[in-house]
Short mmCIF file of C-alpha atoms and ligand atoms in Angstrom, two decimals:
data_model
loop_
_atom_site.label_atom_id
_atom_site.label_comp_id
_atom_site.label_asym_id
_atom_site.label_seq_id
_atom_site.Cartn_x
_atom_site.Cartn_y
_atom_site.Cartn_z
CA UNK Z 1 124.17 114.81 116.96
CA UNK Z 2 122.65 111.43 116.16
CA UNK Z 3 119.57 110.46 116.35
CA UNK Z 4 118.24 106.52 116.87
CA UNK Z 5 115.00 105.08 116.56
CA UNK Z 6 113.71 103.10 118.98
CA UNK Z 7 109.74 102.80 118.19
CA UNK Z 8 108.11 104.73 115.42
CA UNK Z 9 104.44 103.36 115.42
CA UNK Z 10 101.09 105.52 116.48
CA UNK Z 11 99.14 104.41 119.52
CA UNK Z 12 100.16 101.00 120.20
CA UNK Z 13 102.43 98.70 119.02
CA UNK Z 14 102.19 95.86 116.34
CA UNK Z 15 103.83 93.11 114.55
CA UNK Z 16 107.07 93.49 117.35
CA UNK Z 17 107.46 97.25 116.36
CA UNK Z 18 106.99 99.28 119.58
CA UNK Z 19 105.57 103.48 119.83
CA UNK Z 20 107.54 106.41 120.10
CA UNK Z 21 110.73 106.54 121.34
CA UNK Z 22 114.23 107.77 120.29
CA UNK Z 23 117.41 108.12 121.70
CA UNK Z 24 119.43 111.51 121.17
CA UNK Z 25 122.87 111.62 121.32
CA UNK Z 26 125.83 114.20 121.14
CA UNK Z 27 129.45 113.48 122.39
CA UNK Z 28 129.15 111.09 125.24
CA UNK Z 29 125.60 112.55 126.16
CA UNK Z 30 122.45 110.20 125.81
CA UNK Z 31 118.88 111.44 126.31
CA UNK Z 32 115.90 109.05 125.94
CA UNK Z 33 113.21 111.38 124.23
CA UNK Z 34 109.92 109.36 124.89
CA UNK Z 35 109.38 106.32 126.18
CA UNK Z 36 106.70 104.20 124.36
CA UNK Z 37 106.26 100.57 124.47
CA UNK Z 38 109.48 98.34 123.35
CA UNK Z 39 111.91 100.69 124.11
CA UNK Z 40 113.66 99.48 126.77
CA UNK Z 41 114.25 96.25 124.81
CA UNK Z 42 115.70 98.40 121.73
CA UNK Z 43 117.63 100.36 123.80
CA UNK Z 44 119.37 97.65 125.57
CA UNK Z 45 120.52 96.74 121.85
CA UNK Z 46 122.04 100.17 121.63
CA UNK Z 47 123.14 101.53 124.56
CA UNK Z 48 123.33 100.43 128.28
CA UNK Z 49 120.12 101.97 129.78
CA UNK Z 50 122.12 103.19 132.70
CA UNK Z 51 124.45 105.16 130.60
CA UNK Z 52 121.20 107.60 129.90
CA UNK Z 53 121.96 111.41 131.00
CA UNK Z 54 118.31 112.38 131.17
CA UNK Z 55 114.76 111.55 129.69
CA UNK Z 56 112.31 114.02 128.03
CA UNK Z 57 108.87 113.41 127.33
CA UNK Z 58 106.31 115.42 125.07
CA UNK Z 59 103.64 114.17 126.78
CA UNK Z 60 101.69 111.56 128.83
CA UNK Z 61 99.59 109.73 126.30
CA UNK Z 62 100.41 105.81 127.15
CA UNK Z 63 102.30 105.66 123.74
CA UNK Z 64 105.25 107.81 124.89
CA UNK Z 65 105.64 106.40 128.29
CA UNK Z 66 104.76 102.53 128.26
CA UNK Z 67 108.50 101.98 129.15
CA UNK Z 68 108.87 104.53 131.49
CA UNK Z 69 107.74 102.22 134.76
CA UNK Z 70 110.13 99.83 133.77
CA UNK Z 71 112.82 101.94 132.95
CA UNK Z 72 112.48 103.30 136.66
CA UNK Z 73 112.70 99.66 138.14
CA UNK Z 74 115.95 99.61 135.86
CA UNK Z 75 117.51 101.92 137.61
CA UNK Z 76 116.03 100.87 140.72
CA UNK Z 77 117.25 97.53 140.98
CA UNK Z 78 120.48 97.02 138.18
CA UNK Z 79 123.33 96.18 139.96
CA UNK Z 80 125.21 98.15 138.49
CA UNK Z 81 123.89 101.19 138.87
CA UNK Z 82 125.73 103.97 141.04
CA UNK Z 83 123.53 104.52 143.53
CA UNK Z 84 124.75 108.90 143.54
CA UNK Z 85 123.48 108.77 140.10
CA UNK Z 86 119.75 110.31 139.89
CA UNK Z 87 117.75 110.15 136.12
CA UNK Z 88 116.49 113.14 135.49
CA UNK Z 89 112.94 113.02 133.89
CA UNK Z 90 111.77 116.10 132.31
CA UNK Z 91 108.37 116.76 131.36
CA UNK Z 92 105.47 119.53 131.49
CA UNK Z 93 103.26 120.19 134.65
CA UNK Z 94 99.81 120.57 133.55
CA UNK Z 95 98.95 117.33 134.12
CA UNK Z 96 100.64 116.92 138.20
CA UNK Z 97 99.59 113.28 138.59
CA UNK Z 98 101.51 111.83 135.52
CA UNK Z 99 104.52 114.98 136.41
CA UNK Z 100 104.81 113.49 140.31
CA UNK Z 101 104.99 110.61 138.95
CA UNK Z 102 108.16 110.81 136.99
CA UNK Z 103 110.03 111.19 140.52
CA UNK Z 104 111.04 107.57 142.12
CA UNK Z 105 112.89 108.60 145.38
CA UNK Z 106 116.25 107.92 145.25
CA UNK Z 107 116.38 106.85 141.18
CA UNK Z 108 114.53 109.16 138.94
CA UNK Z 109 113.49 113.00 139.42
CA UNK Z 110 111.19 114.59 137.73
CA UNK Z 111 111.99 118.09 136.23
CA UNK Z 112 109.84 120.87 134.82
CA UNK Z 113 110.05 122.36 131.31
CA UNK Z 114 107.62 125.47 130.47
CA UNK Z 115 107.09 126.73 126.72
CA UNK Z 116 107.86 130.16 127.83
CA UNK Z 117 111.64 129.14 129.00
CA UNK Z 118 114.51 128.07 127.06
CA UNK Z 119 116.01 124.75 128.41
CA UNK Z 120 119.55 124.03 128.95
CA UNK Z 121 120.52 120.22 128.69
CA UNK Z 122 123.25 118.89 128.30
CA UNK Z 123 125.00 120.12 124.60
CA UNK Z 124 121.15 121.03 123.63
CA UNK Z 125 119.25 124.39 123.96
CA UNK Z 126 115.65 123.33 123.77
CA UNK Z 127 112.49 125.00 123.34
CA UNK Z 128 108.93 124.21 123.52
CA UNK Z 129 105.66 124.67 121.67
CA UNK Z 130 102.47 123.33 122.43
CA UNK Z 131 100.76 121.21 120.25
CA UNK Z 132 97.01 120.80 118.98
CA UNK Z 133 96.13 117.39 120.82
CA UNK Z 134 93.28 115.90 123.40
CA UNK Z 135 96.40 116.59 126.36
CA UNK Z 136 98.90 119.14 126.84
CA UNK Z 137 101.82 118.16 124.76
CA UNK Z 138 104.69 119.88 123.55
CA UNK Z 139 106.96 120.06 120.49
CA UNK Z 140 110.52 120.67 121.01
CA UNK Z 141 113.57 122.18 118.99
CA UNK Z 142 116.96 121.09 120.11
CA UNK Z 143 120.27 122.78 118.84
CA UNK Z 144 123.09 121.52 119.38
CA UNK Z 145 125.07 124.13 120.38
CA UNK Z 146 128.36 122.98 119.72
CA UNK Z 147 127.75 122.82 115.93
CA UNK Z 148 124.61 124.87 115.54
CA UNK Z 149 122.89 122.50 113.91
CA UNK Z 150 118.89 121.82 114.65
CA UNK Z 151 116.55 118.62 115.28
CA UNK Z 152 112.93 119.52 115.58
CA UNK Z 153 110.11 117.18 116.99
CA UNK Z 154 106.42 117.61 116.41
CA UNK Z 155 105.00 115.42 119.22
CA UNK Z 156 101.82 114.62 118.47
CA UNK Z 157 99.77 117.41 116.70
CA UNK Z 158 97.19 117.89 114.26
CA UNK Z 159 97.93 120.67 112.26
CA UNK Z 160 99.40 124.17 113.33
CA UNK Z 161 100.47 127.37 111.62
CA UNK Z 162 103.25 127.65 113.98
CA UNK Z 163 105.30 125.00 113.01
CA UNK Z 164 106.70 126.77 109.96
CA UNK Z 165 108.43 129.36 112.38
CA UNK Z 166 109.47 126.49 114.78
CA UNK Z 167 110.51 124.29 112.31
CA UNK Z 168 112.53 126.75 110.76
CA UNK Z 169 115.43 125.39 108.27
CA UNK Z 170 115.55 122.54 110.97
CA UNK Z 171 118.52 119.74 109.58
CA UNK Z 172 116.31 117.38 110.38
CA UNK Z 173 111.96 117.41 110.75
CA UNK Z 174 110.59 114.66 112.77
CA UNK Z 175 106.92 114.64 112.16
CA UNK Z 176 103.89 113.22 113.25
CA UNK Z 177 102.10 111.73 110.19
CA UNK Z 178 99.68 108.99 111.75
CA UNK Z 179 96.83 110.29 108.77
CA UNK Z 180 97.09 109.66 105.22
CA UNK Z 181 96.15 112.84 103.24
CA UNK Z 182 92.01 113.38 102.87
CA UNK Z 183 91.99 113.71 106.75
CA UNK Z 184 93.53 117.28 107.00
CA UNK Z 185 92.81 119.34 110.09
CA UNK Z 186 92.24 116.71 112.60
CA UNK Z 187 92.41 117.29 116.44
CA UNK Z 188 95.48 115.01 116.85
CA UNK Z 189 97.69 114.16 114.44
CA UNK Z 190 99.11 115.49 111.03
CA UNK Z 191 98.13 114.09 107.81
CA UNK Z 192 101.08 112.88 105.12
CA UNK Z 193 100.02 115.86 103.21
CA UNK Z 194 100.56 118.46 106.36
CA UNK Z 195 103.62 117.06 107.25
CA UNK Z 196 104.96 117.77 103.98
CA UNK Z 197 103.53 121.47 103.65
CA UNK Z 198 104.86 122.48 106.62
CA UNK Z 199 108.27 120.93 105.65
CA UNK Z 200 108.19 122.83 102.60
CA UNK Z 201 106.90 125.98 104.49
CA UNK Z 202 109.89 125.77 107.24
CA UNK Z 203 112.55 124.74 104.77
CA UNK Z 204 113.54 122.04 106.58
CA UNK Z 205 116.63 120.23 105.25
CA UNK Z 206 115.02 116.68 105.98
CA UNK Z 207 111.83 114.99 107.06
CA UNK Z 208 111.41 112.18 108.61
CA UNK Z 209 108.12 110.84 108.68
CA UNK Z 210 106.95 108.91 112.49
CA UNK Z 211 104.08 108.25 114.78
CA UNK Z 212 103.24 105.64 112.04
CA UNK Z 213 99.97 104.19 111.27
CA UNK Z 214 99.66 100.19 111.35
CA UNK Z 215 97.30 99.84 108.77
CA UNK Z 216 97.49 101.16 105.00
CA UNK Z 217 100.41 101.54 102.54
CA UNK Z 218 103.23 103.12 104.17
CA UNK Z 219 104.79 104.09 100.62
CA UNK Z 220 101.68 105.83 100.12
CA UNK Z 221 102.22 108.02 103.16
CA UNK Z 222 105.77 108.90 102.09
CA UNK Z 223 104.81 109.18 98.45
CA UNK Z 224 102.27 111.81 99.39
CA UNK Z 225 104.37 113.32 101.90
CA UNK Z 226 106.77 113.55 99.36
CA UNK Z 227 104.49 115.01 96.77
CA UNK Z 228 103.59 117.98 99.04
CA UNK Z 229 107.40 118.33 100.57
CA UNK Z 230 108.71 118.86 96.78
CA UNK Z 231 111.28 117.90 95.28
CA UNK Z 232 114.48 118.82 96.82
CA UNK Z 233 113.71 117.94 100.36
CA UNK Z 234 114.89 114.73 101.00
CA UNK Z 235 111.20 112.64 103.01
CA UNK Z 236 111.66 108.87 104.85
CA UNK Z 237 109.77 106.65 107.35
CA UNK Z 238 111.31 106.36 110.69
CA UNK Z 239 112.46 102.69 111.01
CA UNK Z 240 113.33 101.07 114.14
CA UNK Z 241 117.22 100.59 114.76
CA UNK Z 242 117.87 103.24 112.00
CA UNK Z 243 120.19 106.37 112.81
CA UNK Z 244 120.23 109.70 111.73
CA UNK Z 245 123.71 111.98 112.18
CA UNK Z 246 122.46 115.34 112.15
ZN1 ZN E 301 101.01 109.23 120.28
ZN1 ZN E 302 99.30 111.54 122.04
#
């Protein structure tokens, strides 16, 4: 599978670098996973937005779905859209006014995922866990199941125990790290220092380090990262327009 990022910044975008969003790809099948601000623009520079098999969002927090509106009115109004052709939008119920609202009649429908149940999209099994975070939001593990091999996304989430099982010898750890180290335990996000551990923990073959912060030394954040990853997992900063083949 190969993974692309499309915005890789915390909370709100800066300096023409959008938030979270990333498309997923395996074979000929493209899913959109988040949908923060800017990523409609970068995805246009990667792949025709109407050539998306589905969307999946962790959550509702405006930094994951900025784009989302838009990307509706996309496929509302492109010309060349097949008009049999329905986006499927999957996300978690516990918040019904943001879930109802990921169904446009006729264009986008939204679909229900539930920690408890294993999802089948596409070439990817996916599961859920929730995350520690002001709204419901989930973390998901995809496996490809045509080579086996796994890509694991924190969402947002301060720190949780539970991640070393779910991360589990992932190929690839895409974390959360909006906190330098000092600000462990927080009720949101991981720290540079967390994100590491639980790397370490897991034995995840790579992390990748998102959700960025727009102030402070970035090569700080993957230096300390790095420094509580050890040495022989391999730690980088999500960059916009860079790919990952997992
Ligand atoms: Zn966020
Ligand atoms: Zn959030």
């Amino acid at each position: 599978m190969k993974l692309t990022v499309l915005g890789c910044l915390g909370a709100y975008p800066y300096q023409n670098q959008g938030t979270t969003s990333f498309l997923l790809q395996s074979g000929d099948y493209n899913l959109l996973l988040d949908a923060g601000s800017a990523t409609l623009v970068q995805l246009e520079q990667v792949l025709d937005p109407l050539a998306l098999d589905a969307v999946i969002l962790s959550h509702y927090h405006h930094d994951h779905i900025a784009d989302l509106g838009v990307l509706q009115y996309y496929w509302q109004l492109h010309p060349k859209r097949n008009p049999e052709k329905i986006l499927p939008i999957y996300g978690h119920t516990e918040d019904l006014q943001h879930f109802e609202a990921l169904t446009l009649a006729g264009v986008t429908a939204g679909q229900e995922y539930f920690e408890a149940e294993e999802l089948l999209l596409g070439p990817f099994l996916v599961t859920f866990m929730k995350t520690i975070h002001p709204v419901p939001c989930f973390a998901m593990r995809f496996v490809e199941r045509g080579t086996g091999k796994v890509f694991v996304f924190t969402g947002d989430s301060g720190y949780l125990e539970s991640f070393v099982p779910f991360a589990k010898e992932a190929d690839l750890f895409l974390a959360d790290t909006y906190l330098f180290a000092g600000n462990e335990r927080h009720h949101a996000h991981f720290t540079s220092k967390e994100a590491g551990e639980i790397a370490l923990a897991a034995k995840v073959k790579k992390l990748v380090l998102t959700h960025l912060p727009q102030f402070g030394d970035l090569t700080q954040l993957q230096a300390e990262a790095q420094l509580a990853a050890g040495t022989k997992i391999p730690v980088e900063l999500a960059a916009v327009n860079h790919s990952y083949n997992i």
